[in-house]
XYZ file of C-alpha atoms in Angstrom:
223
model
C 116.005 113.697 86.590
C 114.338 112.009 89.615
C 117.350 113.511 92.063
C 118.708 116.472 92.583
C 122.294 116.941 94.789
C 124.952 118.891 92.966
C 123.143 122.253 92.986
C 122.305 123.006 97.188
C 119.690 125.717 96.464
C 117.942 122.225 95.142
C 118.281 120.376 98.448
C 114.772 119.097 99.220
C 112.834 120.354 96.521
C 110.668 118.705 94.137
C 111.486 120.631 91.218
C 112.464 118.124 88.453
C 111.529 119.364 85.076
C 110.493 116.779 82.365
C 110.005 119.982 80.006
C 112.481 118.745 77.378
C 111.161 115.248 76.612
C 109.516 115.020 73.572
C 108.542 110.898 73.903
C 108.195 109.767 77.049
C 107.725 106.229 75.844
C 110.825 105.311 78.160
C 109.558 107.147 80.862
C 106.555 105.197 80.767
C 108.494 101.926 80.181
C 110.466 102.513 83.251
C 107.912 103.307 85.635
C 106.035 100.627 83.995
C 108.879 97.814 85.046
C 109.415 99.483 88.195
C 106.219 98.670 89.551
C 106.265 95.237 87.809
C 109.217 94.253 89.404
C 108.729 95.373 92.948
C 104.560 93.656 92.801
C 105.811 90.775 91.348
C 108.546 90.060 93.200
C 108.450 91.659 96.316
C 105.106 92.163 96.672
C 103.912 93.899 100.086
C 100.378 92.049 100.292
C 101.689 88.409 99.897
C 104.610 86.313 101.346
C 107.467 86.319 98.699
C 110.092 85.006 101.133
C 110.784 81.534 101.627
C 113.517 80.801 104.377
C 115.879 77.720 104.083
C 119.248 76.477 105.221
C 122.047 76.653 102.802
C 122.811 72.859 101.121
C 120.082 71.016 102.260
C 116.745 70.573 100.348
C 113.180 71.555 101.907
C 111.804 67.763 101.819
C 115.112 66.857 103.935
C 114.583 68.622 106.554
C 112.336 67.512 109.444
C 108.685 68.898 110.873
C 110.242 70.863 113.268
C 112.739 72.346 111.598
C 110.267 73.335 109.198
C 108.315 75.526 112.057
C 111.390 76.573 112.698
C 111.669 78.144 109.171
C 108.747 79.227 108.936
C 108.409 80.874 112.465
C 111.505 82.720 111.619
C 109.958 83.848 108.112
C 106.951 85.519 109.433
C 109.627 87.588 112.018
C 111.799 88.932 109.254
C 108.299 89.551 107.391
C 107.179 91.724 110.019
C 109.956 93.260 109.968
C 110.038 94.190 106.690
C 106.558 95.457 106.777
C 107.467 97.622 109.543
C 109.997 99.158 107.902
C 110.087 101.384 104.866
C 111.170 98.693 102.803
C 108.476 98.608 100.335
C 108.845 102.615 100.001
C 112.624 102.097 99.945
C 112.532 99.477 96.650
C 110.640 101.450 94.238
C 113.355 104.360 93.926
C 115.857 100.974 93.952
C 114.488 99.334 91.398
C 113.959 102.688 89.118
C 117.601 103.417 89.666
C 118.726 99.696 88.581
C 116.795 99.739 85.787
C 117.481 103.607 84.394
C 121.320 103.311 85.728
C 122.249 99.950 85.835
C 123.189 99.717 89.481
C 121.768 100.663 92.831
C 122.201 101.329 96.278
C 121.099 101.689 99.565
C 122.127 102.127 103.495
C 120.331 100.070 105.975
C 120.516 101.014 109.255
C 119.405 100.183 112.959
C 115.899 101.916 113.516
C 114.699 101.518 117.462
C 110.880 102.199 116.428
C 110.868 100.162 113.331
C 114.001 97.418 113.314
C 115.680 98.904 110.533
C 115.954 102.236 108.320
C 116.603 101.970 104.436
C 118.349 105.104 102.975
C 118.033 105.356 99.112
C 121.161 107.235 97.463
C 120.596 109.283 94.590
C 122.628 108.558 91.256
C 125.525 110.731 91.567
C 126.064 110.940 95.329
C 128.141 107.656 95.452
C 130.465 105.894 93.644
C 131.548 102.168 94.212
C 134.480 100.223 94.188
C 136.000 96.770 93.845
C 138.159 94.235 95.431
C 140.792 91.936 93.333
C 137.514 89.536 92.646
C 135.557 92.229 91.065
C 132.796 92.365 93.338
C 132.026 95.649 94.783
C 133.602 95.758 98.628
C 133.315 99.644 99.514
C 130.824 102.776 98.592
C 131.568 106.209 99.103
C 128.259 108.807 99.428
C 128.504 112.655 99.233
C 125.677 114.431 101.057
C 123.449 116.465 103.336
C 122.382 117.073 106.845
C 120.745 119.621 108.441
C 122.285 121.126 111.518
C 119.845 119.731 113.430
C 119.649 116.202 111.542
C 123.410 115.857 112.435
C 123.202 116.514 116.182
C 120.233 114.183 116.476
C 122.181 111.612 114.689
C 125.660 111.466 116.131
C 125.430 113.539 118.698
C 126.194 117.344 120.155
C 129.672 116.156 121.176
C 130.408 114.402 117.911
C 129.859 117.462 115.285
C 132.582 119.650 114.208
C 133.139 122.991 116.343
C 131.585 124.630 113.151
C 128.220 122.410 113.591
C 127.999 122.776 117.351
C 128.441 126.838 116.978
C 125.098 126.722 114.390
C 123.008 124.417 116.929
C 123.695 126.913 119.483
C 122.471 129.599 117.324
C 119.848 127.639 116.712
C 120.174 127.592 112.772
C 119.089 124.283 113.187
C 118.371 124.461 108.806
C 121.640 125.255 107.728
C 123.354 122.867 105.517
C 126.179 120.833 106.381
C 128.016 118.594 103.737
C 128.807 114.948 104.907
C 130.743 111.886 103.353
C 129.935 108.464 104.140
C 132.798 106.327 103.669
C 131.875 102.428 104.060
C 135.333 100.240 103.127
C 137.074 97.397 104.525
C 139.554 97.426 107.196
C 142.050 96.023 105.237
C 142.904 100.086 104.376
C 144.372 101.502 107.428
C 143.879 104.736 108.735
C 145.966 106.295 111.754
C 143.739 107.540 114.010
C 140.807 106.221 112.941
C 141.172 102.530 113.062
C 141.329 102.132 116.985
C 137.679 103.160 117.299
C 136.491 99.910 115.291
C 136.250 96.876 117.118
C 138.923 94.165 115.515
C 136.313 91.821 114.689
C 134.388 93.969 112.244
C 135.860 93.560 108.729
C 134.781 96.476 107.295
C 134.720 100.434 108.544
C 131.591 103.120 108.604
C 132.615 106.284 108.751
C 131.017 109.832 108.229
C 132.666 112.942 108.429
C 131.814 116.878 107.850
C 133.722 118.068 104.772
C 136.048 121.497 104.983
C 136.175 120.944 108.745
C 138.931 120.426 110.934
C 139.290 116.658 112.748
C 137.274 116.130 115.748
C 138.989 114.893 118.570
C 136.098 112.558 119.545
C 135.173 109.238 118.180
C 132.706 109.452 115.127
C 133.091 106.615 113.908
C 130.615 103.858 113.408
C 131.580 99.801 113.465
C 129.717 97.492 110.730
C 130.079 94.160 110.314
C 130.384 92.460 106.671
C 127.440 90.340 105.664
């Protein structure tokens, strides 16, 4: 096991056991395509992006729409390199390769652009619209007391949270869901804090708590 999540006395610890396997040929094989696939395809030392416009071929298109392309290339390079992108698609790839799916959060960073959260097999489960293509995830996790106030907020914990920070048992655990779904699933109460133009709904919420009265509720827009 590369994760751990259902036990919490193994929050944060890097105690998988590889004890029991007696061939690790697949082991080997799948770290093996890991890194084949993420330094042959999205290699960190070379340019593997090549920006375009939707119906219309590259010899079409004039000079400076070709600076154009390319300026905007090298920006959403940088970005990526400032990011943890390249850290973020190893564990990615392993997981589509060993599971048969993966998945991953990105996120608004102010230092870096944007933040990529890996999620462990296990923590999430998908689902589908009518079309069969997967239109809302579902993640079960944890925070630190003092990982959720820095992220939402003093005023936007549960009473239970805001009791700990003032203790100052900043460590103690606090389970979390992370609901991501389209709007098309109302929700009294909830759906007036998300902006009628955003198709789809970001939620988290503390687990065993009572509601809070305050808005934590955070708007996405579908890509």
């Amino acid at each position: 096991e590369y994760d751990r999540f259902d036990r919490e006395e193994d929050a944060n610890r890097d105690n998988a056991s590889f004890d029991a396997i007696n061939d690790s040929t697949a082991v080997l094989a799948l770290r093996t395509c890991t890194s084949g696939l993420k330094y042959g395809i999205t290699n960190p030392n070379r340019n593997w992006l090549i920006s375009g416009i939707f119906g219309v071929q590259r010899d079409e298109l004039s000079y400076s729409s070709k600076l154009w392309l390319e300026s905007i290339n090298e920006i959403i390079m940088l970005m990526y390199s400032r990011s943890n992108l390249y850290r973020a698609l190893s564990p990615w790839y392993r997981e589509f390769l060993g599971f048969g799916t993966g998945a991953a959060y990105v996120c608004d960073d102010a230092e870096s652009w944007m933040r990529i959260h890996n999620f462990a097999p296990g923590e999430y489960c998908l689902d589908t619209g009518p079309d069969g293509r997967v239109n809302a995830c579902y993640r079960d996790f944890r925070y630190t007391v003092a990982q959720m106030v820095d992220e939402f907020g003093l005023d936007n914990v549960s009473r239970q949270t805001r009791k700990l920070y003032e203790k100052e048992n900043y460590s103690q655990w606090v389970s979390v869901t992370h609901a991501i779904e389209p709007r098309n699933r109302p929700i009294d109460g909830l759906d007036e804090f998300v902006s009628p133009a955003m198709k789809f709904r970001s939620v988290y919420f503390e687990r065993g708590v009572g509601p809070n009265p305050n808005n934590t509720s955070q708007e996405s827009e579908a890509n």
